[in-house]
Amino acid sequence: MDPIQFLGENLAPTSPTPMGLEIVGAEGCWLTTKDGNRYLDLVAGLAVNNVGHRHPKVIAAIKEQCDRFLHVIPYGEFVQAPQVEFAEHLTAALPDGLDSVYFVNSGTEAIEAAVKLAKRVTGRTKLIGCRKSYHGSTHGSLSLTDNEVKKYRSRPLLPEVHHIAFNDPSELLRIDANTAAVVVEPIQGDAGVRIPDPAWLRALRERCDATDALLVFDEVQTGFGRTGTFMAFEHSGVVPDILVLGKALGGGLPMGAFVASRDRMAMLASDPVLGHITTFGGHPLPCVAGMAALDILFEEDLASNAERMGQAFKALLVHPAIKEVRGKGLMLAVDLGDADLVQRVVKGCLERGVLGFWFLSCPTAFRISPPLTISQEEVETACGVIKEVLDGMS
Ligand code: PLP
């Protein structure tokens, strides 16, 4: 469909086939469109709205902050209580060694800055990513991403970037004394939800320790309860040197962050000073929204609900056309083994009021990543529609 029909002539399109829903309201797991239809949201803005759309506590925090102040000066100059308090709350929920937070604007910016920090700390330049990874759309993140279709028009990208196989111990020896950072999603998202063996992650940690390379976990998609634990690295017990966050971090407002030890992070403040700078990083609105969302995540124990509802999806999504339902918590891929069928099923579900979405690097599956507040009844509704659509196609 023609994007101009939906977006007008002045808004740049990103694809020739936008979904074209015009949203006028959102609450919990539901979206309302201009034509009065309601959609059960199995996407959550791509793993952003973990506490549900417009949670009252998030909205209240945003409104209160609007009555105090908005942007005042770029990150790091003034004392802004929302930043200080959010950093305290966030690091209190993380292991020792992840105690200093730098707020930025997006997941991809957080990856860029994390890589700069790793180069600074190690004095090295070689970077390692994993095959089938996705880390964002700016040049550095795209260099680490392993999706040639997304990369080839943007070359040259960063030099000295190598990709090793995900979840394959035989390639770990490519991490060596020249390696600044190894950047890994602890569960790969856009590859179609790929869960590594915890033993591989432990071996990765050991190899990084042996070579003094920094281990960077990209938890932009997996963080904040999505996989049934606060952070996905808890499934293996492997703690990274630098943790990269985004998506759900800002409680529905745009925000990224990277977290490391205080001594390492302090290096960004000298030689040169302002080693990473960003005008809007740590803006007070995403800070208060993110802090409210963090509190809600723990108060309502949403990680446990993610685990339970993920199991419910797996139990209910049994159908001859479904080859596999992969994932942990509410980070799920429904694999149909057929890219064309996936397109038709996502469209068919949309026509029946259930919003699913595709993966960048796994055309044979569609994603289920709803708000973590989803109820058993909503899971049953969603699975009923998905199976009805599949029945109509076989
Ligand atoms: N890292 C991962 C694992 C992601 O899934 C994404 C986005 O989908 C990013 C990084 C980039 O985040 P952003 O789109 O906020 O730049």
PDB file of N, CA and C and ligand atoms in Angstrom, residues 46 105-111 134-138 141 185 187-190 218-222 244 246-247 255-256 360 367, ligand 1:
ATOM      1  N   LEU A  46       7.338  -2.785  20.193  1.00  0.00           N
ATOM      2  CA  LEU A  46       8.592  -3.544  20.107  1.00  0.00           C
ATOM      3  C   LEU A  46       9.294  -3.592  21.470  1.00  0.00           C
ATOM      4  N   ASN A 105      19.821   8.588  24.585  1.00  0.00           N
ATOM      5  CA  ASN A 105      18.491   8.782  23.983  1.00  0.00           C
ATOM      6  C   ASN A 105      17.864   7.547  23.361  1.00  0.00           C
ATOM      7  N   SER A 106      18.657   6.539  23.084  1.00  0.00           N
ATOM      8  CA  SER A 106      18.126   5.383  22.350  1.00  0.00           C
ATOM      9  C   SER A 106      19.047   4.191  22.575  1.00  0.00           C
ATOM     10  N   GLY A 107      18.560   3.030  22.153  1.00  0.00           N
ATOM     11  CA  GLY A 107      19.373   1.829  22.260  1.00  0.00           C
ATOM     12  C   GLY A 107      20.635   1.923  21.416  1.00  0.00           C
ATOM     13  N   THR A 108      20.484   2.418  20.212  1.00  0.00           N
ATOM     14  CA  THR A 108      21.656   2.454  19.329  1.00  0.00           C
ATOM     15  C   THR A 108      22.706   3.432  19.853  1.00  0.00           C
ATOM     16  N   GLU A 109      22.281   4.550  20.423  1.00  0.00           N
ATOM     17  CA  GLU A 109      23.272   5.485  20.978  1.00  0.00           C
ATOM     18  C   GLU A 109      23.986   4.854  22.169  1.00  0.00           C
ATOM     19  N   ALA A 110      23.247   4.079  22.943  1.00  0.00           N
ATOM     20  CA  ALA A 110      23.872   3.415  24.097  1.00  0.00           C
ATOM     21  C   ALA A 110      24.934   2.413  23.635  1.00  0.00           C
ATOM     22  N   ILE A 111      24.664   1.713  22.531  1.00  0.00           N
ATOM     23  CA  ILE A 111      25.669   0.788  21.985  1.00  0.00           C
ATOM     24  C   ILE A 111      26.911   1.565  21.537  1.00  0.00           C
ATOM     25  N   TYR A 134      21.373  -8.015  16.147  1.00  0.00           N
ATOM     26  CA  TYR A 134      20.879  -6.674  15.815  1.00  0.00           C
ATOM     27  C   TYR A 134      21.198  -5.744  16.984  1.00  0.00           C
ATOM     28  N   HIS A 135      21.860  -4.610  16.672  1.00  0.00           N
ATOM     29  CA  HIS A 135      22.228  -3.679  17.740  1.00  0.00           C
ATOM     30  C   HIS A 135      21.822  -2.232  17.454  1.00  0.00           C
ATOM     31  N   GLY A 136      21.146  -1.979  16.335  1.00  0.00           N
ATOM     32  CA  GLY A 136      20.720  -0.609  16.062  1.00  0.00           C
ATOM     33  C   GLY A 136      21.136  -0.161  14.679  1.00  0.00           C
ATOM     34  N   SER A 137      20.780   1.075  14.360  1.00  0.00           N
ATOM     35  CA  SER A 137      20.812   1.518  12.967  1.00  0.00           C
ATOM     36  C   SER A 137      21.831   2.622  12.683  1.00  0.00           C
ATOM     37  N   THR A 138      22.555   3.094  13.708  1.00  0.00           N
ATOM     38  CA  THR A 138      23.617   4.073  13.444  1.00  0.00           C
ATOM     39  C   THR A 138      24.891   3.324  13.071  1.00  0.00           C
ATOM     40  N   SER A 141      26.662   0.758  15.610  1.00  0.00           N
ATOM     41  CA  SER A 141      25.762  -0.351  15.946  1.00  0.00           C
ATOM     42  C   SER A 141      25.495  -1.213  14.724  1.00  0.00           C
ATOM     43  N   GLU A 185      23.842 -10.028  22.495  1.00  0.00           N
ATOM     44  CA  GLU A 185      22.495 -10.065  23.091  1.00  0.00           C
ATOM     45  C   GLU A 185      22.407 -11.371  23.894  1.00  0.00           C
ATOM     46  N   ILE A 187      19.927 -12.973  24.850  1.00  0.00           N
ATOM     47  CA  ILE A 187      18.998 -13.758  24.028  1.00  0.00           C
ATOM     48  C   ILE A 187      18.836 -12.950  22.748  1.00  0.00           C
ATOM     49  N   GLN A 188      19.123 -13.545  21.601  1.00  0.00           N
ATOM     50  CA  GLN A 188      19.017 -12.760  20.362  1.00  0.00           C
ATOM     51  C   GLN A 188      17.551 -12.492  20.042  1.00  0.00           C
ATOM     52  N   GLY A 189      17.243 -11.222  19.739  1.00  0.00           N
ATOM     53  CA  GLY A 189      15.861 -10.845  19.494  1.00  0.00           C
ATOM     54  C   GLY A 189      15.466 -10.937  18.031  1.00  0.00           C
ATOM     55  N   ASP A 190      16.021 -10.052  17.227  1.00  0.00           N
ATOM     56  CA  ASP A 190      15.561  -9.972  15.838  1.00  0.00           C
ATOM     57  C   ASP A 190      16.028 -11.135  14.979  1.00  0.00           C
ATOM     58  N   ASP A 218      23.939  -6.502  25.365  1.00  0.00           N
ATOM     59  CA  ASP A 218      22.895  -5.646  24.828  1.00  0.00           C
ATOM     60  C   ASP A 218      21.555  -6.188  25.326  1.00  0.00           C
ATOM     61  N   GLU A 219      21.027  -5.536  26.376  1.00  0.00           N
ATOM     62  CA  GLU A 219      19.719  -5.948  26.932  1.00  0.00           C
ATOM     63  C   GLU A 219      18.639  -4.931  26.562  1.00  0.00           C
ATOM     64  N   VAL A 220      18.859  -4.270  25.426  1.00  0.00           N
ATOM     65  CA  VAL A 220      17.879  -3.277  24.977  1.00  0.00           C
ATOM     66  C   VAL A 220      16.493  -3.914  24.849  1.00  0.00           C
ATOM     67  N   GLN A 221      16.450  -5.111  24.313  1.00  0.00           N
ATOM     68  CA  GLN A 221      15.160  -5.773  24.104  1.00  0.00           C
ATOM     69  C   GLN A 221      14.812  -6.742  25.236  1.00  0.00           C
ATOM     70  N   THR A 222      15.827  -7.355  25.832  1.00  0.00           N
ATOM     71  CA  THR A 222      15.577  -8.418  26.813  1.00  0.00           C
ATOM     72  C   THR A 222      15.372  -7.902  28.232  1.00  0.00           C
ATOM     73  N   VAL A 244      23.925  -2.635  28.341  1.00  0.00           N
ATOM     74  CA  VAL A 244      23.296  -1.635  27.468  1.00  0.00           C
ATOM     75  C   VAL A 244      21.780  -1.789  27.547  1.00  0.00           C
ATOM     76  N   GLY A 246      17.658   0.049  26.853  1.00  0.00           N
ATOM     77  CA  GLY A 246      16.856   0.946  26.018  1.00  0.00           C
ATOM     78  C   GLY A 246      15.410   0.506  26.107  1.00  0.00           C
ATOM     79  N   LYS A 247      14.654   0.760  25.064  1.00  0.00           N
ATOM     80  CA  LYS A 247      13.255   0.333  24.940  1.00  0.00           C
ATOM     81  C   LYS A 247      12.432   0.563  26.215  1.00  0.00           C
ATOM     82  N   MET A 255      14.536   6.600  25.544  1.00  0.00           N
ATOM     83  CA  MET A 255      15.700   6.650  26.427  1.00  0.00           C
ATOM     84  C   MET A 255      16.581   5.427  26.200  1.00  0.00           C
ATOM     85  N   GLY A 256      17.875   5.602  26.351  1.00  0.00           N
ATOM     86  CA  GLY A 256      18.817   4.488  26.386  1.00  0.00           C
ATOM     87  C   GLY A 256      19.764   4.727  27.541  1.00  0.00           C
ATOM     88  N   LEU A 360      13.289  -8.772  12.003  1.00  0.00           N
ATOM     89  CA  LEU A 360      14.151  -8.282  10.925  1.00  0.00           C
ATOM     90  C   LEU A 360      14.870  -9.433  10.233  1.00  0.00           C
ATOM     91  N   ARG A 367       6.538 -12.312  15.924  1.00  0.00           N
ATOM     92  CA  ARG A 367       6.890 -12.106  17.332  1.00  0.00           C
ATOM     93  C   ARG A 367       5.657 -11.918  18.209  1.00  0.00           C
TER      94      ARG A 367
HETATM   95  N1  PLP B   1      19.731  -3.592  20.495  1.00  0.00           N
HETATM   96  C1  PLP B   1      18.710  -4.462  20.372  1.00  0.00           C
HETATM   97  C2  PLP B   1      18.881  -5.862  20.878  1.00  0.00           C
HETATM   98  C3  PLP B   1      17.510  -4.072  19.774  1.00  0.00           C
HETATM   99  O1  PLP B   1      16.511  -4.946  19.647  1.00  0.00           O
HETATM  100  C4  PLP B   1      17.398  -2.735  19.307  1.00  0.00           C
HETATM  101  C5  PLP B   1      16.158  -2.290  18.663  1.00  0.00           C
HETATM  102  O2  PLP B   1      15.311  -3.049  18.257  1.00  0.00           O
HETATM  103  C6  PLP B   1      18.487  -1.869  19.460  1.00  0.00           C
HETATM  104  C7  PLP B   1      19.639  -2.331  20.072  1.00  0.00           C
HETATM  105  C8  PLP B   1      18.415  -0.458  18.968  1.00  0.00           C
HETATM  106  O3  PLP B   1      17.598   0.311  19.792  1.00  0.00           O
HETATM  107  P1  PLP B   1      16.970   1.676  19.230  1.00  0.00           P
HETATM  108  O4  PLP B   1      15.977   1.288  18.180  1.00  0.00           O
HETATM  109  O5  PLP B   1      16.363   2.337  20.434  1.00  0.00           O
HETATM  110  O6  PLP B   1      18.099   2.479  18.687  1.00  0.00           O
END
